[in-house]
PDB file of N, CA and C in Angstrom:
ATOM      1  N   UNK N1462     110.262  89.456 107.373  1.00 54.00           N
ATOM      2  CA  UNK N1462     111.542  90.074 107.645  1.00 54.00           C
ATOM      3  C   UNK N1462     112.235  90.362 106.330  1.00 54.00           C
ATOM      4  N   UNK N1463     112.781  91.550 106.166  1.00 57.00           N
ATOM      5  CA  UNK N1463     113.466  91.941 104.946  1.00 57.00           C
ATOM      6  C   UNK N1463     114.931  92.218 105.243  1.00 57.00           C
ATOM      7  N   UNK N1464     115.809  91.706 104.397  1.00 57.00           N
ATOM      8  CA  UNK N1464     117.240  91.969 104.526  1.00 57.00           C
ATOM      9  C   UNK N1464     117.745  92.569 103.234  1.00 57.00           C
ATOM     10  N   UNK N1465     118.415  93.702 103.325  1.00 55.00           N
ATOM     11  CA  UNK N1465     118.987  94.352 102.150  1.00 55.00           C
ATOM     12  C   UNK N1465     120.221  93.568 101.713  1.00 55.00           C
ATOM     13  N   UNK N1466     120.351  93.277 100.429  1.00 50.00           N
ATOM     14  CA  UNK N1466     121.523  92.576  99.926  1.00 50.00           C
ATOM     15  C   UNK N1466     122.464  93.575  99.269  1.00 50.00           C
ATOM     16  N   UNK N1467     123.573  93.096  98.778  1.00 56.00           N
ATOM     17  CA  UNK N1467     124.600  93.954  98.195  1.00 56.00           C
ATOM     18  C   UNK N1467     124.158  94.623  96.899  1.00 56.00           C
ATOM     19  N   UNK N1468     123.200  94.110  96.198  1.00 66.00           N
ATOM     20  CA  UNK N1468     122.838  94.608  94.887  1.00 66.00           C
ATOM     21  C   UNK N1468     121.557  95.432  94.886  1.00 66.00           C
ATOM     22  N   UNK N1469     121.103  95.873  96.034  1.00 78.00           N
ATOM     23  CA  UNK N1469     119.904  96.690  96.091  1.00 78.00           C
ATOM     24  C   UNK N1469     118.620  95.877  96.082  1.00 78.00           C
ATOM     25  N   UNK N1470     118.729  94.573  96.048  1.00 83.00           N
ATOM     26  CA  UNK N1470     117.553  93.712  96.088  1.00 83.00           C
ATOM     27  C   UNK N1470     117.264  93.373  97.546  1.00 83.00           C
ATOM     28  N   UNK N1471     116.038  93.003  97.818  1.00 88.00           N
ATOM     29  CA  UNK N1471     115.646  92.674  99.180  1.00 88.00           C
ATOM     30  C   UNK N1471     115.181  91.233  99.253  1.00 88.00           C
ATOM     31  N   UNK N1472     115.608  90.544 100.292  1.00 91.00           N
ATOM     32  CA  UNK N1472     115.105  89.203 100.569  1.00 91.00           C
ATOM     33  C   UNK N1472     113.868  89.348 101.437  1.00 91.00           C
ATOM     34  N   UNK N1473     112.879  88.530 101.174  1.00 89.00           N
ATOM     35  CA  UNK N1473     111.622  88.594 101.906  1.00 89.00           C
ATOM     36  C   UNK N1473     111.319  87.213 102.466  1.00 89.00           C
ATOM     37  N   UNK N1474     111.052  87.145 103.751  1.00 93.00           N
ATOM     38  CA  UNK N1474     110.705  85.872 104.382  1.00 93.00           C
ATOM     39  C   UNK N1474     109.261  85.984 104.877  1.00 93.00           C
ATOM     40  N   UNK N1475     108.437  85.046 104.459  1.00 93.00           N
ATOM     41  CA  UNK N1475     107.037  85.029 104.884  1.00 93.00           C
ATOM     42  C   UNK N1475     106.820  83.738 105.663  1.00 93.00           C
ATOM     43  N   UNK N1476     106.320  83.875 106.862  1.00 95.00           N
ATOM     44  CA  UNK N1476     106.118  82.712 107.730  1.00 95.00           C
ATOM     45  C   UNK N1476     104.644  82.340 107.800  1.00 95.00           C
ATOM     46  N   UNK N1477     104.410  81.120 108.263  1.00 96.00           N
ATOM     47  CA  UNK N1477     103.053  80.618 108.542  1.00 96.00           C
ATOM     48  C   UNK N1477     102.150  80.617 107.313  1.00 96.00           C
ATOM     49  N   UNK N1478     102.666  80.100 106.210  1.00 95.00           N
ATOM     50  CA  UNK N1478     101.879  79.968 104.985  1.00 95.00           C
ATOM     51  C   UNK N1478     101.141  78.632 105.039  1.00 95.00           C
ATOM     52  N   UNK N1479      99.890  78.658 104.720  1.00 96.00           N
ATOM     53  CA  UNK N1479      99.085  77.429 104.720  1.00 96.00           C
ATOM     54  C   UNK N1479      99.643  76.440 103.690  1.00 96.00           C
ATOM     55  N   UNK N1480      99.656  75.155 104.014  1.00 96.00           N
ATOM     56  CA  UNK N1480     100.179  74.145 103.085  1.00 96.00           C
ATOM     57  C   UNK N1480      99.491  74.161 101.719  1.00 96.00           C
ATOM     58  N   UNK N1481      98.193  74.415 101.679  1.00 96.00           N
ATOM     59  CA  UNK N1481      97.491  74.419 100.393  1.00 96.00           C
ATOM     60  C   UNK N1481      97.965  75.574  99.514  1.00 96.00           C
ATOM     61  N   UNK N1482      98.391  76.674 100.141  1.00 96.00           N
ATOM     62  CA  UNK N1482      98.916  77.807  99.374  1.00 96.00           C
ATOM     63  C   UNK N1482     100.249  77.423  98.743  1.00 96.00           C
ATOM     64  N   UNK N1483     101.094  76.759  99.516  1.00 96.00           N
ATOM     65  CA  UNK N1483     102.389  76.306  99.005  1.00 96.00           C
ATOM     66  C   UNK N1483     102.188  75.342  97.842  1.00 96.00           C
ATOM     67  N   UNK N1484     101.268  74.409  97.990  1.00 97.00           N
ATOM     68  CA  UNK N1484     101.001  73.449  96.913  1.00 97.00           C
ATOM     69  C   UNK N1484     100.464  74.151  95.666  1.00 97.00           C
ATOM     70  N   UNK N1485      99.625  75.142  95.854  1.00 96.00           N
ATOM     71  CA  UNK N1485      99.092  75.901  94.715  1.00 96.00           C
ATOM     72  C   UNK N1485     100.205  76.646  93.990  1.00 96.00           C
ATOM     73  N   UNK N1486     101.096  77.255  94.748  1.00 96.00           N
ATOM     74  CA  UNK N1486     102.230  77.968  94.142  1.00 96.00           C
ATOM     75  C   UNK N1486     103.133  76.992  93.409  1.00 96.00           C
ATOM     76  N   UNK N1487     103.368  75.842  94.024  1.00 97.00           N
ATOM     77  CA  UNK N1487     104.196  74.816  93.386  1.00 97.00           C
ATOM     78  C   UNK N1487     103.573  74.381  92.053  1.00 97.00           C
ATOM     79  N   UNK N1488     102.253  74.181  92.036  1.00 97.00           N
ATOM     80  CA  UNK N1488     101.565  73.761  90.807  1.00 97.00           C
ATOM     81  C   UNK N1488     101.634  74.857  89.742  1.00 97.00           C
ATOM     82  N   UNK N1489     101.431  76.108  90.151  1.00 96.00           N
ATOM     83  CA  UNK N1489     101.528  77.222  89.199  1.00 96.00           C
ATOM     84  C   UNK N1489     102.938  77.328  88.624  1.00 96.00           C
ATOM     85  N   UNK N1490     103.931  77.191  89.482  1.00 97.00           N
ATOM     86  CA  UNK N1490     105.318  77.268  89.030  1.00 97.00           C
ATOM     87  C   UNK N1490     105.607  76.180  88.003  1.00 97.00           C
ATOM     88  N   UNK N1491     105.147  74.980  88.284  1.00 98.00           N
ATOM     89  CA  UNK N1491     105.364  73.871  87.352  1.00 98.00           C
ATOM     90  C   UNK N1491     104.659  74.136  86.027  1.00 98.00           C
ATOM     91  N   UNK N1492     103.432  74.637  86.094  1.00 97.00           N
ATOM     92  CA  UNK N1492     102.668  74.919  84.872  1.00 97.00           C
ATOM     93  C   UNK N1492     103.334  76.004  84.026  1.00 97.00           C
ATOM     94  N   UNK N1493     104.000  76.952  84.685  1.00 96.00           N
ATOM     95  CA  UNK N1493     104.653  78.051  83.967  1.00 96.00           C
ATOM     96  C   UNK N1493     106.127  77.778  83.682  1.00 96.00           C
ATOM     97  N   UNK N1494     106.603  76.605  84.090  1.00 98.00           N
ATOM     98  CA  UNK N1494     107.999  76.247  83.845  1.00 98.00           C
ATOM     99  C   UNK N1494     108.978  77.105  84.633  1.00 98.00           C
ATOM    100  N   UNK N1495     108.593  77.461  85.861  1.00 97.00           N
ATOM    101  CA  UNK N1495     109.437  78.317  86.692  1.00 97.00           C
ATOM    102  C   UNK N1495     109.697  77.649  88.031  1.00 97.00           C
ATOM    103  N   UNK N1496     110.675  78.183  88.733  1.00 97.00           N
ATOM    104  CA  UNK N1496     110.883  77.770  90.115  1.00 97.00           C
ATOM    105  C   UNK N1496     109.801  78.427  90.967  1.00 97.00           C
ATOM    106  N   UNK N1497     109.646  77.932  92.186  1.00 96.00           N
ATOM    107  CA  UNK N1497     108.671  78.562  93.089  1.00 96.00           C
ATOM    108  C   UNK N1497     109.062  80.011  93.363  1.00 96.00           C
ATOM    109  N   UNK N1498     110.354  80.258  93.515  1.00 96.00           N
ATOM    110  CA  UNK N1498     110.818  81.629  93.756  1.00 96.00           C
ATOM    111  C   UNK N1498     110.461  82.538  92.583  1.00 96.00           C
ATOM    112  N   UNK N1499     110.703  82.065  91.367  1.00 97.00           N
ATOM    113  CA  UNK N1499     110.379  82.863  90.182  1.00 97.00           C
ATOM    114  C   UNK N1499     108.871  83.071  90.063  1.00 97.00           C
ATOM    115  N   UNK N1500     108.101  82.058  90.411  1.00 97.00           N
ATOM    116  CA  UNK N1500     106.639  82.175  90.360  1.00 97.00           C
ATOM    117  C   UNK N1500     106.151  83.221  91.362  1.00 97.00           C
ATOM    118  N   UNK N1501     106.688  83.178  92.567  1.00 96.00           N
ATOM    119  CA  UNK N1501     106.303  84.160  93.584  1.00 96.00           C
ATOM    120  C   UNK N1501     106.714  85.567  93.173  1.00 96.00           C
ATOM    121  N   UNK N1502     107.903  85.710  92.617  1.00 95.00           N
ATOM    122  CA  UNK N1502     108.369  87.019  92.157  1.00 95.00           C
ATOM    123  C   UNK N1502     107.435  87.561  91.074  1.00 95.00           C
ATOM    124  N   UNK N1503     107.087  86.720  90.114  1.00 96.00           N
ATOM    125  CA  UNK N1503     106.190  87.142  89.035  1.00 96.00           C
ATOM    126  C   UNK N1503     104.814  87.517  89.579  1.00 96.00           C
ATOM    127  N   UNK N1504     104.320  86.745  90.532  1.00 95.00           N
ATOM    128  CA  UNK N1504     103.009  87.018  91.130  1.00 95.00           C
ATOM    129  C   UNK N1504     103.013  88.352  91.865  1.00 95.00           C
ATOM    130  N   UNK N1505     104.060  88.616  92.635  1.00 93.00           N
ATOM    131  CA  UNK N1505     104.159  89.889  93.355  1.00 93.00           C
ATOM    132  C   UNK N1505     104.267  91.069  92.389  1.00 93.00           C
ATOM    133  N   UNK N1506     105.102  90.926  91.362  1.00 92.00           N
ATOM    134  CA  UNK N1506     105.263  92.003  90.385  1.00 92.00           C
ATOM    135  C   UNK N1506     103.952  92.280  89.658  1.00 92.00           C
ATOM    136  N   UNK N1507     103.229  91.227  89.302  1.00 90.00           N
ATOM    137  CA  UNK N1507     101.943  91.389  88.620  1.00 90.00           C
ATOM    138  C   UNK N1507     100.934  92.096  89.517  1.00 90.00           C
ATOM    139  N   UNK N1508     100.903  91.727  90.779  1.00 88.00           N
ATOM    140  CA  UNK N1508      99.955  92.347  91.714  1.00 88.00           C
ATOM    141  C   UNK N1508     100.239  93.832  91.872  1.00 88.00           C
ATOM    142  N   UNK N1509     101.500  94.191  91.994  1.00 86.00           N
ATOM    143  CA  UNK N1509     101.866  95.602  92.147  1.00 86.00           C
ATOM    144  C   UNK N1509     101.596  96.362  90.856  1.00 86.00           C
ATOM    145  N   UNK N1510     101.939  95.773  89.716  1.00 86.00           N
ATOM    146  CA  UNK N1510     101.696  96.432  88.431  1.00 86.00           C
ATOM    147  C   UNK N1510     100.212  96.647  88.211  1.00 86.00           C
ATOM    148  N   UNK N1511      99.408  95.663  88.556  1.00 83.00           N
ATOM    149  CA  UNK N1511      97.962  95.774  88.390  1.00 83.00           C
ATOM    150  C   UNK N1511      97.434  96.916  89.259  1.00 83.00           C
ATOM    151  N   UNK N1512      97.927  97.021  90.478  1.00 84.00           N
ATOM    152  CA  UNK N1512      97.492  98.094  91.372  1.00 84.00           C
ATOM    153  C   UNK N1512      97.832  99.456  90.791  1.00 84.00           C
ATOM    154  N   UNK N1513      99.030  99.593  90.230  1.00 88.00           N
ATOM    155  CA  UNK N1513      99.427 100.858  89.612  1.00 88.00           C
ATOM    156  C   UNK N1513      98.546 101.164  88.406  1.00 88.00           C
ATOM    157  N   UNK N1514      98.251 100.136  87.605  1.00 88.00           N
ATOM    158  CA  UNK N1514      97.418 100.337  86.425  1.00 88.00           C
ATOM    159  C   UNK N1514      96.002 100.722  86.825  1.00 88.00           C
ATOM    160  N   UNK N1515      95.469 100.089  87.867  1.00 90.00           N
ATOM    161  CA  UNK N1515      94.129 100.434  88.340  1.00 90.00           C
ATOM    162  C   UNK N1515      94.083 101.880  88.812  1.00 90.00           C
ATOM    163  N   UNK N1516      95.115 102.331  89.521  1.00 90.00           N
ATOM    164  CA  UNK N1516      95.183 103.721  89.970  1.00 90.00           C
ATOM    165  C   UNK N1516      95.264 104.661  88.778  1.00 90.00           C
ATOM    166  N   UNK N1517      96.089 104.333  87.802  1.00 92.00           N
ATOM    167  CA  UNK N1517      96.208 105.154  86.604  1.00 92.00           C
ATOM    168  C   UNK N1517      94.873 105.254  85.883  1.00 92.00           C
ATOM    169  N   UNK N1518      94.171 104.129  85.744  1.00 93.00           N
ATOM    170  CA  UNK N1518      92.857 104.138  85.093  1.00 93.00           C
ATOM    171  C   UNK N1518      91.870 105.015  85.853  1.00 93.00           C
ATOM    172  N   UNK N1519      91.899 104.944  87.176  1.00 92.00           N
ATOM    173  CA  UNK N1519      91.000 105.760  87.993  1.00 92.00           C
ATOM    174  C   UNK N1519      91.307 107.244  87.818  1.00 92.00           C
ATOM    175  N   UNK N1520      92.593 107.591  87.828  1.00 93.00           N
ATOM    176  CA  UNK N1520      92.977 108.995  87.653  1.00 93.00           C
ATOM    177  C   UNK N1520      92.612 109.507  86.262  1.00 93.00           C
ATOM    178  N   UNK N1521      92.782 108.676  85.247  1.00 94.00           N
ATOM    179  CA  UNK N1521      92.399 109.078  83.893  1.00 94.00           C
ATOM    180  C   UNK N1521      90.892 109.286  83.799  1.00 94.00           C
ATOM    181  N   UNK N1522      90.123 108.462  84.497  1.00 94.00           N
ATOM    182  CA  UNK N1522      88.675 108.639  84.532  1.00 94.00           C
ATOM    183  C   UNK N1522      88.289 109.935  85.205  1.00 94.00           C
ATOM    184  N   UNK N1523      88.949 110.260  86.319  1.00 93.00           N
ATOM    185  CA  UNK N1523      88.680 111.527  87.000  1.00 93.00           C
ATOM    186  C   UNK N1523      89.047 112.715  86.116  1.00 93.00           C
ATOM    187  N   UNK N1524      90.164 112.605  85.420  1.00 90.00           N
ATOM    188  CA  UNK N1524      90.575 113.681  84.519  1.00 90.00           C
ATOM    189  C   UNK N1524      89.530 113.880  83.419  1.00 90.00           C
ATOM    190  N   UNK N1525      89.022 112.796  82.871  1.00 91.00           N
ATOM    191  CA  UNK N1525      87.996 112.894  81.827  1.00 91.00           C
ATOM    192  C   UNK N1525      86.732 113.532  82.385  1.00 91.00           C
ATOM    193  N   UNK N1526      86.322 113.121  83.591  1.00 91.00           N
ATOM    194  CA  UNK N1526      85.131 113.703  84.219  1.00 91.00           C
ATOM    195  C   UNK N1526      85.289 115.204  84.408  1.00 91.00           C
ATOM    196  N   UNK N1527      86.456 115.629  84.880  1.00 89.00           N
ATOM    197  CA  UNK N1527      86.697 117.062  85.083  1.00 89.00           C
ATOM    198  C   UNK N1527      86.733 117.816  83.761  1.00 89.00           C
ATOM    199  N   UNK N1528      87.336 117.217  82.741  1.00 87.00           N
ATOM    200  CA  UNK N1528      87.378 117.849  81.421  1.00 87.00           C
ATOM    201  C   UNK N1528      85.974 117.959  80.847  1.00 87.00           C
ATOM    202  N   UNK N1529      85.161 116.922  81.006  1.00 88.00           N
ATOM    203  CA  UNK N1529      83.777 116.964  80.521  1.00 88.00           C
ATOM    204  C   UNK N1529      82.971 118.032  81.256  1.00 88.00           C
ATOM    205  N   UNK N1530      83.214 118.182  82.546  1.00 88.00           N
ATOM    206  CA  UNK N1530      82.446 119.124  83.355  1.00 88.00           C
ATOM    207  C   UNK N1530      82.901 120.566  83.154  1.00 88.00           C
ATOM    208  N   UNK N1531      84.207 120.792  83.097  1.00 85.00           N
ATOM    209  CA  UNK N1531      84.732 122.159  83.069  1.00 85.00           C
ATOM    210  C   UNK N1531      85.420 122.532  81.764  1.00 85.00           C
ATOM    211  N   UNK N1532      85.492 121.651  80.831  1.00 82.00           N
ATOM    212  CA  UNK N1532      86.200 121.834  79.563  1.00 82.00           C
ATOM    213  C   UNK N1532      87.708 121.837  79.818  1.00 82.00           C
ATOM    214  N   UNK N1533      88.454 121.785  78.766  1.00 75.00           N
ATOM    215  CA  UNK N1533      89.901 121.767  78.864  1.00 75.00           C
ATOM    216  C   UNK N1533      90.389 123.181  79.121  1.00 75.00           C
ATOM    217  N   UNK N1534      91.178 123.350  80.159  1.00 72.00           N
ATOM    218  CA  UNK N1534      91.685 124.672  80.496  1.00 72.00           C
ATOM    219  C   UNK N1534      92.881 125.012  79.614  1.00 72.00           C
ATOM    220  N   UNK N1535      92.932 126.267  79.198  1.00 78.00           N
ATOM    221  CA  UNK N1535      94.037 126.693  78.347  1.00 78.00           C
ATOM    222  C   UNK N1535      95.266 126.999  79.195  1.00 78.00           C
ATOM    223  N   UNK N1536      96.392 127.094  78.541  1.00 83.00           N
ATOM    224  CA  UNK N1536      97.641 127.436  79.211  1.00 83.00           C
ATOM    225  C   UNK N1536      97.612 128.923  79.554  1.00 83.00           C
ATOM    226  N   UNK N1537      97.798 129.259  80.806  1.00 86.00           N
ATOM    227  CA  UNK N1537      97.698 130.654  81.254  1.00 86.00           C
ATOM    228  C   UNK N1537      99.043 131.371  81.273  1.00 86.00           C
ATOM    229  N   UNK N1538     100.092 130.734  80.787  1.00 88.00           N
ATOM    230  CA  UNK N1538     101.426 131.328  80.839  1.00 88.00           C
ATOM    231  C   UNK N1538     101.484 132.672  80.132  1.00 88.00           C
ATOM    232  N   UNK N1539     100.959 132.759  78.916  1.00 86.00           N
ATOM    233  CA  UNK N1539     101.007 134.017  78.154  1.00 86.00           C
ATOM    234  C   UNK N1539     100.246 135.119  78.881  1.00 86.00           C
ATOM    235  N   UNK N1540      99.092 134.812  79.436  1.00 85.00           N
ATOM    236  CA  UNK N1540      98.293 135.798  80.167  1.00 85.00           C
ATOM    237  C   UNK N1540      99.050 136.310  81.390  1.00 85.00           C
ATOM    238  N   UNK N1541      99.668 135.427  82.130  1.00 90.00           N
ATOM    239  CA  UNK N1541     100.417 135.817  83.332  1.00 90.00           C
ATOM    240  C   UNK N1541     101.597 136.708  82.957  1.00 90.00           C
ATOM    241  N   UNK N1542     102.313 136.354  81.899  1.00 90.00           N
ATOM    242  CA  UNK N1542     103.438 137.187  81.451  1.00 90.00           C
ATOM    243  C   UNK N1542     102.967 138.573  81.038  1.00 90.00           C
ATOM    244  N   UNK N1543     101.850 138.625  80.331  1.00 89.00           N
ATOM    245  CA  UNK N1543     101.298 139.912  79.898  1.00 89.00           C
ATOM    246  C   UNK N1543     100.942 140.773  81.108  1.00 89.00           C
ATOM    247  N   UNK N1544     100.314 140.185  82.103  1.00 89.00           N
ATOM    248  CA  UNK N1544      99.956 140.917  83.319  1.00 89.00           C
ATOM    249  C   UNK N1544     101.201 141.402  84.059  1.00 89.00           C
ATOM    250  N   UNK N1545     102.221 140.589  84.120  1.00 90.00           N
ATOM    251  CA  UNK N1545     103.469 140.993  84.784  1.00 90.00           C
ATOM    252  C   UNK N1545     104.133 142.148  84.047  1.00 90.00           C
ATOM    253  N   UNK N1546     104.111 142.072  82.706  1.00 90.00           N
ATOM    254  CA  UNK N1546     104.711 143.145  81.909  1.00 90.00           C
ATOM    255  C   UNK N1546     103.974 144.458  82.112  1.00 90.00           C
ATOM    256  N   UNK N1547     102.643 144.405  82.245  1.00 89.00           N
ATOM    257  CA  UNK N1547     101.848 145.615  82.453  1.00 89.00           C
ATOM    258  C   UNK N1547     102.125 146.230  83.823  1.00 89.00           C
ATOM    259  N   UNK N1548     102.384 145.382  84.813  1.00 84.00           N
ATOM    260  CA  UNK N1548     102.636 145.866  86.167  1.00 84.00           C
ATOM    261  C   UNK N1548     104.042 146.433  86.318  1.00 84.00           C
ATOM    262  N   UNK N1549     104.903 146.112  85.406  1.00 69.00           N
ATOM    263  CA  UNK N1549     106.197 146.735  85.379  1.00 69.00           C
ATOM    264  C   UNK N1549     107.274 146.028  86.034  1.00 69.00           C
TER     265      UNK N1549
END
């Protein structure tokens, strides 16, 4: 369940978490010198950031593959303007 707060932040409630997961989070928080809430926030942010980075890496790989296959395409702006000028 998510509730919007006054500052644009969202509260998140997760139910039915296994006890061993809670203990693991508690241990990680202690090891990192954070509260459990701060540990969970950092873990969620890292997971989302990693997903974005993985997508970016995949897209950069596709761009490289296309550039290798078809070469780098030039800017067609000047050609289009020239054609428009000729057409009147």
